[in-house]
PDB file of C-alpha atoms in Angstrom:
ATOM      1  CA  UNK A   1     127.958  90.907 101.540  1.00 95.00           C
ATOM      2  CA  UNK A   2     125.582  89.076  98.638  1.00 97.00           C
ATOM      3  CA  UNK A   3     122.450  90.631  98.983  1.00 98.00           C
ATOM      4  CA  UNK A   4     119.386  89.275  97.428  1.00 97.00           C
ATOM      5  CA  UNK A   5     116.510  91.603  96.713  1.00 97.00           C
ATOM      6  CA  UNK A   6     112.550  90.453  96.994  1.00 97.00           C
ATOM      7  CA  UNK A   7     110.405  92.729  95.316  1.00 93.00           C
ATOM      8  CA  UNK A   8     112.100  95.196  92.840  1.00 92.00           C
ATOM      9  CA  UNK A   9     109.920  98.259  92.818  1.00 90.00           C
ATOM     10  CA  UNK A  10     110.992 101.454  93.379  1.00 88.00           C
ATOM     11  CA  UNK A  11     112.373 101.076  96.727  1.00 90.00           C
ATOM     12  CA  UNK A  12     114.258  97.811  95.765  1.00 93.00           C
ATOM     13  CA  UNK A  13     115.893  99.713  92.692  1.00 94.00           C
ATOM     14  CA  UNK A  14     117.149 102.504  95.153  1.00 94.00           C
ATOM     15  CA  UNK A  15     117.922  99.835  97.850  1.00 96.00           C
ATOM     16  CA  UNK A  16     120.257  98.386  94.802  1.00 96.00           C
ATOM     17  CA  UNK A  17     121.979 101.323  93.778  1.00 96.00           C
ATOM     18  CA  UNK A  18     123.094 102.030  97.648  1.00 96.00           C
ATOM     19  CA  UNK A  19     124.382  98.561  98.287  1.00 96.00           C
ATOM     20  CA  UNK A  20     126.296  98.640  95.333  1.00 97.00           C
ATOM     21  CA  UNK A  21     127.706 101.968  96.321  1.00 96.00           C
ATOM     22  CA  UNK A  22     128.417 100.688  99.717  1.00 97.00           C
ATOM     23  CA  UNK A  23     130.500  97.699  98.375  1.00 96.00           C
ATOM     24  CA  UNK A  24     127.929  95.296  98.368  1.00 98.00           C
ATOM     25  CA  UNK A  25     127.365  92.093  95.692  1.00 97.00           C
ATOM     26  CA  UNK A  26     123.271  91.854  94.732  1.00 97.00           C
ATOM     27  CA  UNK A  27     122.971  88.336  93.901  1.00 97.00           C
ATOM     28  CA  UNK A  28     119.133  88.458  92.820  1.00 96.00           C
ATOM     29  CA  UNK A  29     116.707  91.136  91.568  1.00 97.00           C
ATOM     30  CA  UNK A  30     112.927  88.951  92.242  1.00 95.00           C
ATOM     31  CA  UNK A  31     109.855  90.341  91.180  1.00 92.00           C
ATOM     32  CA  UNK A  32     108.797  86.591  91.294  1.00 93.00           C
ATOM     33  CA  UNK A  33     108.549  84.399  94.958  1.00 92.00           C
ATOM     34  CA  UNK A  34     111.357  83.431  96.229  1.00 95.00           C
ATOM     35  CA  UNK A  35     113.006  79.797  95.984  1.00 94.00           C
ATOM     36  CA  UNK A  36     116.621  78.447  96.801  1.00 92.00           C
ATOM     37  CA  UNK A  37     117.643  78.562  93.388  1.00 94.00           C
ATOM     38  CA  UNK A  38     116.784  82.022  92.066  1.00 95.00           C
ATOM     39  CA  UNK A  39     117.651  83.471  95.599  1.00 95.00           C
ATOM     40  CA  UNK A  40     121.660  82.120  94.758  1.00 94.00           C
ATOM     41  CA  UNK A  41     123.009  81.708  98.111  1.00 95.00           C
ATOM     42  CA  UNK A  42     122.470  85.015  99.647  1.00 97.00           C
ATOM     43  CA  UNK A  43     124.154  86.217 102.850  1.00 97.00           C
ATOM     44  CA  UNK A  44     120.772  88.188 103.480  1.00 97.00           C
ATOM     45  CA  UNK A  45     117.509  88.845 101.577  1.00 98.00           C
ATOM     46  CA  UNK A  46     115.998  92.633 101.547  1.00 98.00           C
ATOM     47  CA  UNK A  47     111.923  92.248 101.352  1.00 97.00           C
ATOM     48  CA  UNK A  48     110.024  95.166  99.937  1.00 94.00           C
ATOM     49  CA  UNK A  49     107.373  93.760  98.063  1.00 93.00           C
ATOM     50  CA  UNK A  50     103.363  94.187  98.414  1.00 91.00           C
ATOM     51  CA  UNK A  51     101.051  92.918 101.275  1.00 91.00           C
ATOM     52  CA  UNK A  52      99.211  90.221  99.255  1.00 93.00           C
ATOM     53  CA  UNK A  53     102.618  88.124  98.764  1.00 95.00           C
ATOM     54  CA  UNK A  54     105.114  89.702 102.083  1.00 95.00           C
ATOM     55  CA  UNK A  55     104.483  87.090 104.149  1.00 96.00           C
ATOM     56  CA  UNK A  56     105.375  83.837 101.429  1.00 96.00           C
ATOM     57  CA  UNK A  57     108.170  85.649 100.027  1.00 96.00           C
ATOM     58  CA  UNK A  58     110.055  86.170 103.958  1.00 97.00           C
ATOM     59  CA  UNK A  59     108.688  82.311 104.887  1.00 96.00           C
ATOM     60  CA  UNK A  60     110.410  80.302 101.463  1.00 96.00           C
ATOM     61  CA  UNK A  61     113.366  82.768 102.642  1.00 97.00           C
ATOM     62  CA  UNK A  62     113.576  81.728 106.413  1.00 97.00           C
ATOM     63  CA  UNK A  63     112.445  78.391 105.423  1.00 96.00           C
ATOM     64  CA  UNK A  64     116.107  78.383 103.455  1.00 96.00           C
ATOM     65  CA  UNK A  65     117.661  79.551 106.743  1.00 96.00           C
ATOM     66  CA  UNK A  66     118.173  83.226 105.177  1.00 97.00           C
ATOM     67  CA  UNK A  67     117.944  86.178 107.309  1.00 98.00           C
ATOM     68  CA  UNK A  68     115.423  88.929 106.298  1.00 98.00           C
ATOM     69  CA  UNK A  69     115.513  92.474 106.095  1.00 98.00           C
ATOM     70  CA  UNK A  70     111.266  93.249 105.702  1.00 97.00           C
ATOM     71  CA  UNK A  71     110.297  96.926 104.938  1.00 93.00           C
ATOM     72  CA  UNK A  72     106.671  95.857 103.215  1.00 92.00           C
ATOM     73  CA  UNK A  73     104.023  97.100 105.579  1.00 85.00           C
ATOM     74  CA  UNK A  74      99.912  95.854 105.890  1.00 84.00           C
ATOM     75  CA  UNK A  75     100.561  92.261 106.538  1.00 91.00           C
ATOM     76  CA  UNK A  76     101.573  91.980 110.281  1.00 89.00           C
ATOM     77  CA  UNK A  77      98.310  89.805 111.452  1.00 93.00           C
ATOM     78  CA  UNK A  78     101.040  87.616 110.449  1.00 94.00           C
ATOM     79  CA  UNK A  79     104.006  88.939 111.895  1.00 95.00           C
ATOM     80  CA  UNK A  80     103.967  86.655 115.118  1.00 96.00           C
ATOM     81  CA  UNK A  81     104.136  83.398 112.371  1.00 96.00           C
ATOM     82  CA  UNK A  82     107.055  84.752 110.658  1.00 96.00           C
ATOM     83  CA  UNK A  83     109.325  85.401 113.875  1.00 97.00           C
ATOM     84  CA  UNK A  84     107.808  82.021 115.170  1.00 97.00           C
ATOM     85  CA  UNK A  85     109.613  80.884 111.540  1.00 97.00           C
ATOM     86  CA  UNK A  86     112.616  82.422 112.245  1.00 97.00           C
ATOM     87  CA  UNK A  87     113.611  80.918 115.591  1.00 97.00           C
ATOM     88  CA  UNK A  88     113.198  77.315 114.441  1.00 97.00           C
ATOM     89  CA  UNK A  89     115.085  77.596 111.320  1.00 97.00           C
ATOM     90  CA  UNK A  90     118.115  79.266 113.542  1.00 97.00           C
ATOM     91  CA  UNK A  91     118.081  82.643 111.091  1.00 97.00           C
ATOM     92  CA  UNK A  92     116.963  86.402 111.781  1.00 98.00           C
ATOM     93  CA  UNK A  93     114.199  88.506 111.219  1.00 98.00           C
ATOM     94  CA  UNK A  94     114.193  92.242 111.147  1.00 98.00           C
ATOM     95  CA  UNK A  95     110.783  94.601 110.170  1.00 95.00           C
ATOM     96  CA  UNK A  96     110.902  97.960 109.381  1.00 92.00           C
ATOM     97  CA  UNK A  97     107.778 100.415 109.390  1.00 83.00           C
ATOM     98  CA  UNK A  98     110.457 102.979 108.224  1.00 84.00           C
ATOM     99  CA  UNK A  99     114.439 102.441 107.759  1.00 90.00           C
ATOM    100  CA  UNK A 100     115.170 106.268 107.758  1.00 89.00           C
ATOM    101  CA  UNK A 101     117.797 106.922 110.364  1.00 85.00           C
ATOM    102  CA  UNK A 102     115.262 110.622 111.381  1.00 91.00           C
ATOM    103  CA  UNK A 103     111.766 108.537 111.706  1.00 91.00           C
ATOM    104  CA  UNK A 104     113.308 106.049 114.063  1.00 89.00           C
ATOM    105  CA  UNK A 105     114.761 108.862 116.714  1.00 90.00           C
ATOM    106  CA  UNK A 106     111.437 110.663 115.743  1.00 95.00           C
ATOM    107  CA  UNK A 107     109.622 107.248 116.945  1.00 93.00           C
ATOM    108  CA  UNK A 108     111.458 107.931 120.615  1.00 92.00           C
ATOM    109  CA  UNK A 109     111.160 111.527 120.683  1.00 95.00           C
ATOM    110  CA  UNK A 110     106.973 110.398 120.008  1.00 97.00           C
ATOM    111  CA  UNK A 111     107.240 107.702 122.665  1.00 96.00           C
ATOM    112  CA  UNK A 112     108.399 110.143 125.374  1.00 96.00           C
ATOM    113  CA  UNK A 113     105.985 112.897 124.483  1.00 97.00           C
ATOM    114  CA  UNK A 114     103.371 110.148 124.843  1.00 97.00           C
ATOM    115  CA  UNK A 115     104.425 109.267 128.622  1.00 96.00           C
ATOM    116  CA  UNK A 116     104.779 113.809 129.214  1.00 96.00           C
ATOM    117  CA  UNK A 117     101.153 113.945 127.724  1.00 96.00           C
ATOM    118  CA  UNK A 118      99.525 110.946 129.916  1.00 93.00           C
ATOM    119  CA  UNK A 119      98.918 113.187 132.856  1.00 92.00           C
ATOM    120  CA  UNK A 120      97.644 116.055 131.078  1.00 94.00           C
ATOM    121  CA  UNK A 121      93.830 115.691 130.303  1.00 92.00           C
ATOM    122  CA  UNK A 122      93.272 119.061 128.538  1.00 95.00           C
ATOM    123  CA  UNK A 123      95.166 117.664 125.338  1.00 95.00           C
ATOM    124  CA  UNK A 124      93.163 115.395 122.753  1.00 94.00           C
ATOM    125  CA  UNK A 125      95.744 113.344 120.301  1.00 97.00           C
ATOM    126  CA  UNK A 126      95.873 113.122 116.540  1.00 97.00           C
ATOM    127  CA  UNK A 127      97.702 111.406 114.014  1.00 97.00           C
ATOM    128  CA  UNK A 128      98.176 112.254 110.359  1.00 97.00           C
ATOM    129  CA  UNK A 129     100.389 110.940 107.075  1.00 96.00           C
ATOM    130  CA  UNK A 130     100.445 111.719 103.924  1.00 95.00           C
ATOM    131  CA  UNK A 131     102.079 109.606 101.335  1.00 92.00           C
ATOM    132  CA  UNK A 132     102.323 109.148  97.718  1.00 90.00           C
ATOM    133  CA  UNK A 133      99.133 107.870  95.498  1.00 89.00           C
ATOM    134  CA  UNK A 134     100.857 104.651  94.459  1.00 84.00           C
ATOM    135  CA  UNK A 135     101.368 103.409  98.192  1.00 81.00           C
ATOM    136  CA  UNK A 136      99.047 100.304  98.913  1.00 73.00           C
ATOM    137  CA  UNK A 137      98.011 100.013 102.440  1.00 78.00           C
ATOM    138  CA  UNK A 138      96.388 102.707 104.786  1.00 85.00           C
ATOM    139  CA  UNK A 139      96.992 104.272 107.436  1.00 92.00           C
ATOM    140  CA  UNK A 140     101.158 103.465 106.956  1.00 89.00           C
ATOM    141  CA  UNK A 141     103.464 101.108 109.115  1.00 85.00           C
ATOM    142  CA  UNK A 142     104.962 104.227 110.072  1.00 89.00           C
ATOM    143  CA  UNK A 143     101.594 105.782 111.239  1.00 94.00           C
ATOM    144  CA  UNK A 144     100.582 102.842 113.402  1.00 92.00           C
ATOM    145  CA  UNK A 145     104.062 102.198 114.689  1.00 90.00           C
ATOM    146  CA  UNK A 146     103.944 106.150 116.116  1.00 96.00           C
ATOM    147  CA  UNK A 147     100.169 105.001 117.192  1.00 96.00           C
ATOM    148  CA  UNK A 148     101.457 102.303 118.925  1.00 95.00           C
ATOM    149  CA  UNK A 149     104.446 104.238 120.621  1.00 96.00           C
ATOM    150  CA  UNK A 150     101.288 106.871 121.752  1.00 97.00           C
ATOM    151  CA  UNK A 151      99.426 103.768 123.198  1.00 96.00           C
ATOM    152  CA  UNK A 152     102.154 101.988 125.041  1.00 95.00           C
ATOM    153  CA  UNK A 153     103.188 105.137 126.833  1.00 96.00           C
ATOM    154  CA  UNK A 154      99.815 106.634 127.243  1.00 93.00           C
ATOM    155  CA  UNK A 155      96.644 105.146 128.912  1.00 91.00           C
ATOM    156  CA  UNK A 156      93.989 107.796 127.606  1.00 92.00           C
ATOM    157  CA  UNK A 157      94.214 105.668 124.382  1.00 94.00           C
ATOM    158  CA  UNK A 158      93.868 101.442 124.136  1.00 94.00           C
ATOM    159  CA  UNK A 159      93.436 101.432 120.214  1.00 95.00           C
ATOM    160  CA  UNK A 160      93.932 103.206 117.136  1.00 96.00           C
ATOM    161  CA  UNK A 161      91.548 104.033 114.204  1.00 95.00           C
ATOM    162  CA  UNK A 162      91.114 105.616 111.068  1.00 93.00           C
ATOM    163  CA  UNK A 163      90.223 109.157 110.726  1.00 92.00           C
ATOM    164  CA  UNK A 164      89.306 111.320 114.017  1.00 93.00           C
ATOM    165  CA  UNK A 165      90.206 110.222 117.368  1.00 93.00           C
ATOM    166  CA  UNK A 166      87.174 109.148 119.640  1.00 92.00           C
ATOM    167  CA  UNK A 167      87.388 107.964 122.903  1.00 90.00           C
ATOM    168  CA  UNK A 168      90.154 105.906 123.463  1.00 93.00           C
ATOM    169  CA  UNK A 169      90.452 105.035 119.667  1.00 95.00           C
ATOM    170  CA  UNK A 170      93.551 107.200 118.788  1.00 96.00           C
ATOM    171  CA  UNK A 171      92.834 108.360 115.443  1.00 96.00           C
ATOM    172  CA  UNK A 172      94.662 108.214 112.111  1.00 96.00           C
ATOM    173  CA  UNK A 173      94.563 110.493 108.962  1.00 95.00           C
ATOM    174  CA  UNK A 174      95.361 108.846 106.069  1.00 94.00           C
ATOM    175  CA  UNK A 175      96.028 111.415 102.825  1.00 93.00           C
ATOM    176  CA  UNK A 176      97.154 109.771  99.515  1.00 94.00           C
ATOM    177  CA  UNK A 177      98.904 112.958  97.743  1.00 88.00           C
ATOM    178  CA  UNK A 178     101.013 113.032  94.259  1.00 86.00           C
ATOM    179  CA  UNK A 179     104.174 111.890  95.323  1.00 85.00           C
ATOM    180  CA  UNK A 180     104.776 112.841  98.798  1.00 89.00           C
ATOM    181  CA  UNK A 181     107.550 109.969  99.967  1.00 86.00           C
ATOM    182  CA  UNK A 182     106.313 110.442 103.057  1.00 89.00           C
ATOM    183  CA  UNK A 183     104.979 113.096 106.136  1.00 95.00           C
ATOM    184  CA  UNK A 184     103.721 112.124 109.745  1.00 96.00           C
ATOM    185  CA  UNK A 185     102.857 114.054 112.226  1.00 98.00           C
ATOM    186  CA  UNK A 186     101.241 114.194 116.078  1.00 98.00           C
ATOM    187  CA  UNK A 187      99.173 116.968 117.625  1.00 97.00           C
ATOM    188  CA  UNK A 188      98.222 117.202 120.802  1.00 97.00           C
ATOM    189  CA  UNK A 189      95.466 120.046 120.803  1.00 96.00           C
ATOM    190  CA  UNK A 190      93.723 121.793 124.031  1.00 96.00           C
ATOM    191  CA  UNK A 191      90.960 124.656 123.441  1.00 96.00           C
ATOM    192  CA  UNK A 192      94.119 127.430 123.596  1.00 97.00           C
ATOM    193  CA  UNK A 193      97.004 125.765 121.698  1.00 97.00           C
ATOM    194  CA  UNK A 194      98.883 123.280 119.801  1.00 97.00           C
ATOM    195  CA  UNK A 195     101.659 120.928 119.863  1.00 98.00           C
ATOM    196  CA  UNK A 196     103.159 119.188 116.906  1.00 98.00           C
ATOM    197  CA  UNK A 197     106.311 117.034 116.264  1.00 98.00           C
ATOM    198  CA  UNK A 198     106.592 115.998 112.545  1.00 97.00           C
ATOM    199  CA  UNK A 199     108.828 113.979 110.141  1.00 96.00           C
ATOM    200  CA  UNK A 200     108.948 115.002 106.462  1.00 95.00           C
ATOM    201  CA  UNK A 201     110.949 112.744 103.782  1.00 90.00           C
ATOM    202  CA  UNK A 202     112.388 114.379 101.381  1.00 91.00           C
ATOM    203  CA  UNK A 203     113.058 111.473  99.059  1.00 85.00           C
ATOM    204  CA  UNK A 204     113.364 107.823  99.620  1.00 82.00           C
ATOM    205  CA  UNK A 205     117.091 107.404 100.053  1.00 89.00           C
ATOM    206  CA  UNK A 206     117.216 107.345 103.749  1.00 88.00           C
ATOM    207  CA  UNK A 207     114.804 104.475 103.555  1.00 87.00           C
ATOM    208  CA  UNK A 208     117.051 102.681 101.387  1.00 92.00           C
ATOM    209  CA  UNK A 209     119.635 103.208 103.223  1.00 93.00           C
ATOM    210  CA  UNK A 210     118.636 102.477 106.507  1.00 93.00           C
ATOM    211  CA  UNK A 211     117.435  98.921 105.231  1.00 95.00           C
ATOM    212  CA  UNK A 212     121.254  98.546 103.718  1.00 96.00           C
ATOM    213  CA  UNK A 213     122.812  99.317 107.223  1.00 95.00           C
ATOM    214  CA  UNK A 214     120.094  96.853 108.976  1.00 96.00           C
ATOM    215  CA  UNK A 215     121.334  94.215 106.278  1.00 97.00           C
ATOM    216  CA  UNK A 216     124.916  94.796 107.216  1.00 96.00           C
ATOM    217  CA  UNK A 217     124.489  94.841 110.942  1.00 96.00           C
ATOM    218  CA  UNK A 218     122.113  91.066 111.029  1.00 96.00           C
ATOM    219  CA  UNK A 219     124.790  89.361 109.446  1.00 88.00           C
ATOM    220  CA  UNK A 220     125.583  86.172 111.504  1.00 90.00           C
ATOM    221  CA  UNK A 221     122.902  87.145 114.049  1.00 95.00           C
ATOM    222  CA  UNK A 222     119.616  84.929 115.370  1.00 97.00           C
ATOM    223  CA  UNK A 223     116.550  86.026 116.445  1.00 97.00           C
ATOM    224  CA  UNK A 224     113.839  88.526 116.068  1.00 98.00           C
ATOM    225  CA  UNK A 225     115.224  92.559 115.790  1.00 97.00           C
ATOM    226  CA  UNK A 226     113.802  95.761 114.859  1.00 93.00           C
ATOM    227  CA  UNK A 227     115.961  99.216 113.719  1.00 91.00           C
ATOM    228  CA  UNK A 228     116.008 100.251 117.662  1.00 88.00           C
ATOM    229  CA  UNK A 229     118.365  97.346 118.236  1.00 93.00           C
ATOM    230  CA  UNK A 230     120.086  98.201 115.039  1.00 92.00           C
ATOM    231  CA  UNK A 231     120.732 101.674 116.464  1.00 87.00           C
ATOM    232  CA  UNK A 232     120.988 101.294 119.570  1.00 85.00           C
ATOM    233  CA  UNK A 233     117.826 103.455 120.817  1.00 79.00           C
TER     234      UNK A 233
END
């Protein structure tokens, strides 16, 4: 495949070294917004970039009828736009809180603990995630994604919030901590015990590569996806 990468930070650097590895051809390396010429005629476009500029960059792309692989989080007020954008230009669309292969089975394992906790009213819920001091946006895709898995599956909770759960306003700890790629975890707490499910990145390779293999498997498709469809959970 030619793969064109928007936003060349550190995850579009790794991103590059595993497509190459994986037999791929990166046509363009764009710090700048993209256009049909710089983009040179890719068979797919990889997005991690910042939230200020997320949504122009995957528009000019769709616009020139190229599906999108988006892993930048804290712009999705706009989300319904871009797979609006998608559809009528006949391409595909595919966001990512978190590629990694572990977070996406630990997003089911969260959703059915969610629907075994709705019943039981002696358990309060909390979120936390801690991620590296350079990261942008708070809490992370990944945290609100898991909130939104708690809420869909749980009727105690019709919101989420930042810092301590209230109410129905799950809440969300947001730590920024040296370089931590990335930790999230749930508790479910009663006045005699504790349960907790976490996910701890070690590095950010099974990001990358998850958004490679998401690449790969849009190829040719149309329509709006997310990594569940990709692997089949």
């Amino acid at each position: 495949m030619k793969i064109a990468l928007v936003g060349y930070g550190r995850m579009g650097k790794i991103i590059d070294e595993i497509a190459l590895k994986r037999g791929h051809e990166v046509v363009a390396r764009l710090k700048e917004t993209p256009t049909a010429e710089n983009l040179n005629n890719p068979d797919v476009v990889i997005e991690f970039s910042l939230p200020e500029v997320a949504f122009d960059n995957i528009k000019a792309c769709l616009e020139n009828k190229i599906p999108v692989i988006c892993g930048t989080t804290g712009w999705l007020e706009r989300k319904d736009e871009v797979e609006k954008l998608a559809v009528e230009n006949g391409t595909a669309f595919l966001y990512g809180s978190n590629f990694s292969l572990g977070v996406n089975l630990f997003f089911a394992l969260n959703e059915k603990l969610a629907d075994l906790m709705k019943n039981v009213d002696e358990y309060s819920c909390q979120l936390e995630e801690i991620h590296h001091i350079h990261k942008l946006d708070a809490p992370s895709g990944t945290a609100i994604s898991l909130a939104e898995g708690i809420i869909k599956n749980n009727t105690k909770f019709d919101a989420w919030k930042l810092e301590e759960t209230q109410e129905k306003q799950l809440g969300i700890f947001a730590i920024r901590e040296n370089e931590v790629p990335g930790t999230h975890s749930v508790y479910y707490r009663s006045e005699v015990d504790e349960i907790e499910i976490k996910h701890k990145a070690y590095n950010r390779n099974g990001f990358a590569l998850g958004a490679v293999v998401a690449a790969e498997w849009i190829k040719d498709k149309k329509g709006n996806f997310t990594m569940k469809d990709v692997l089949g959970l």
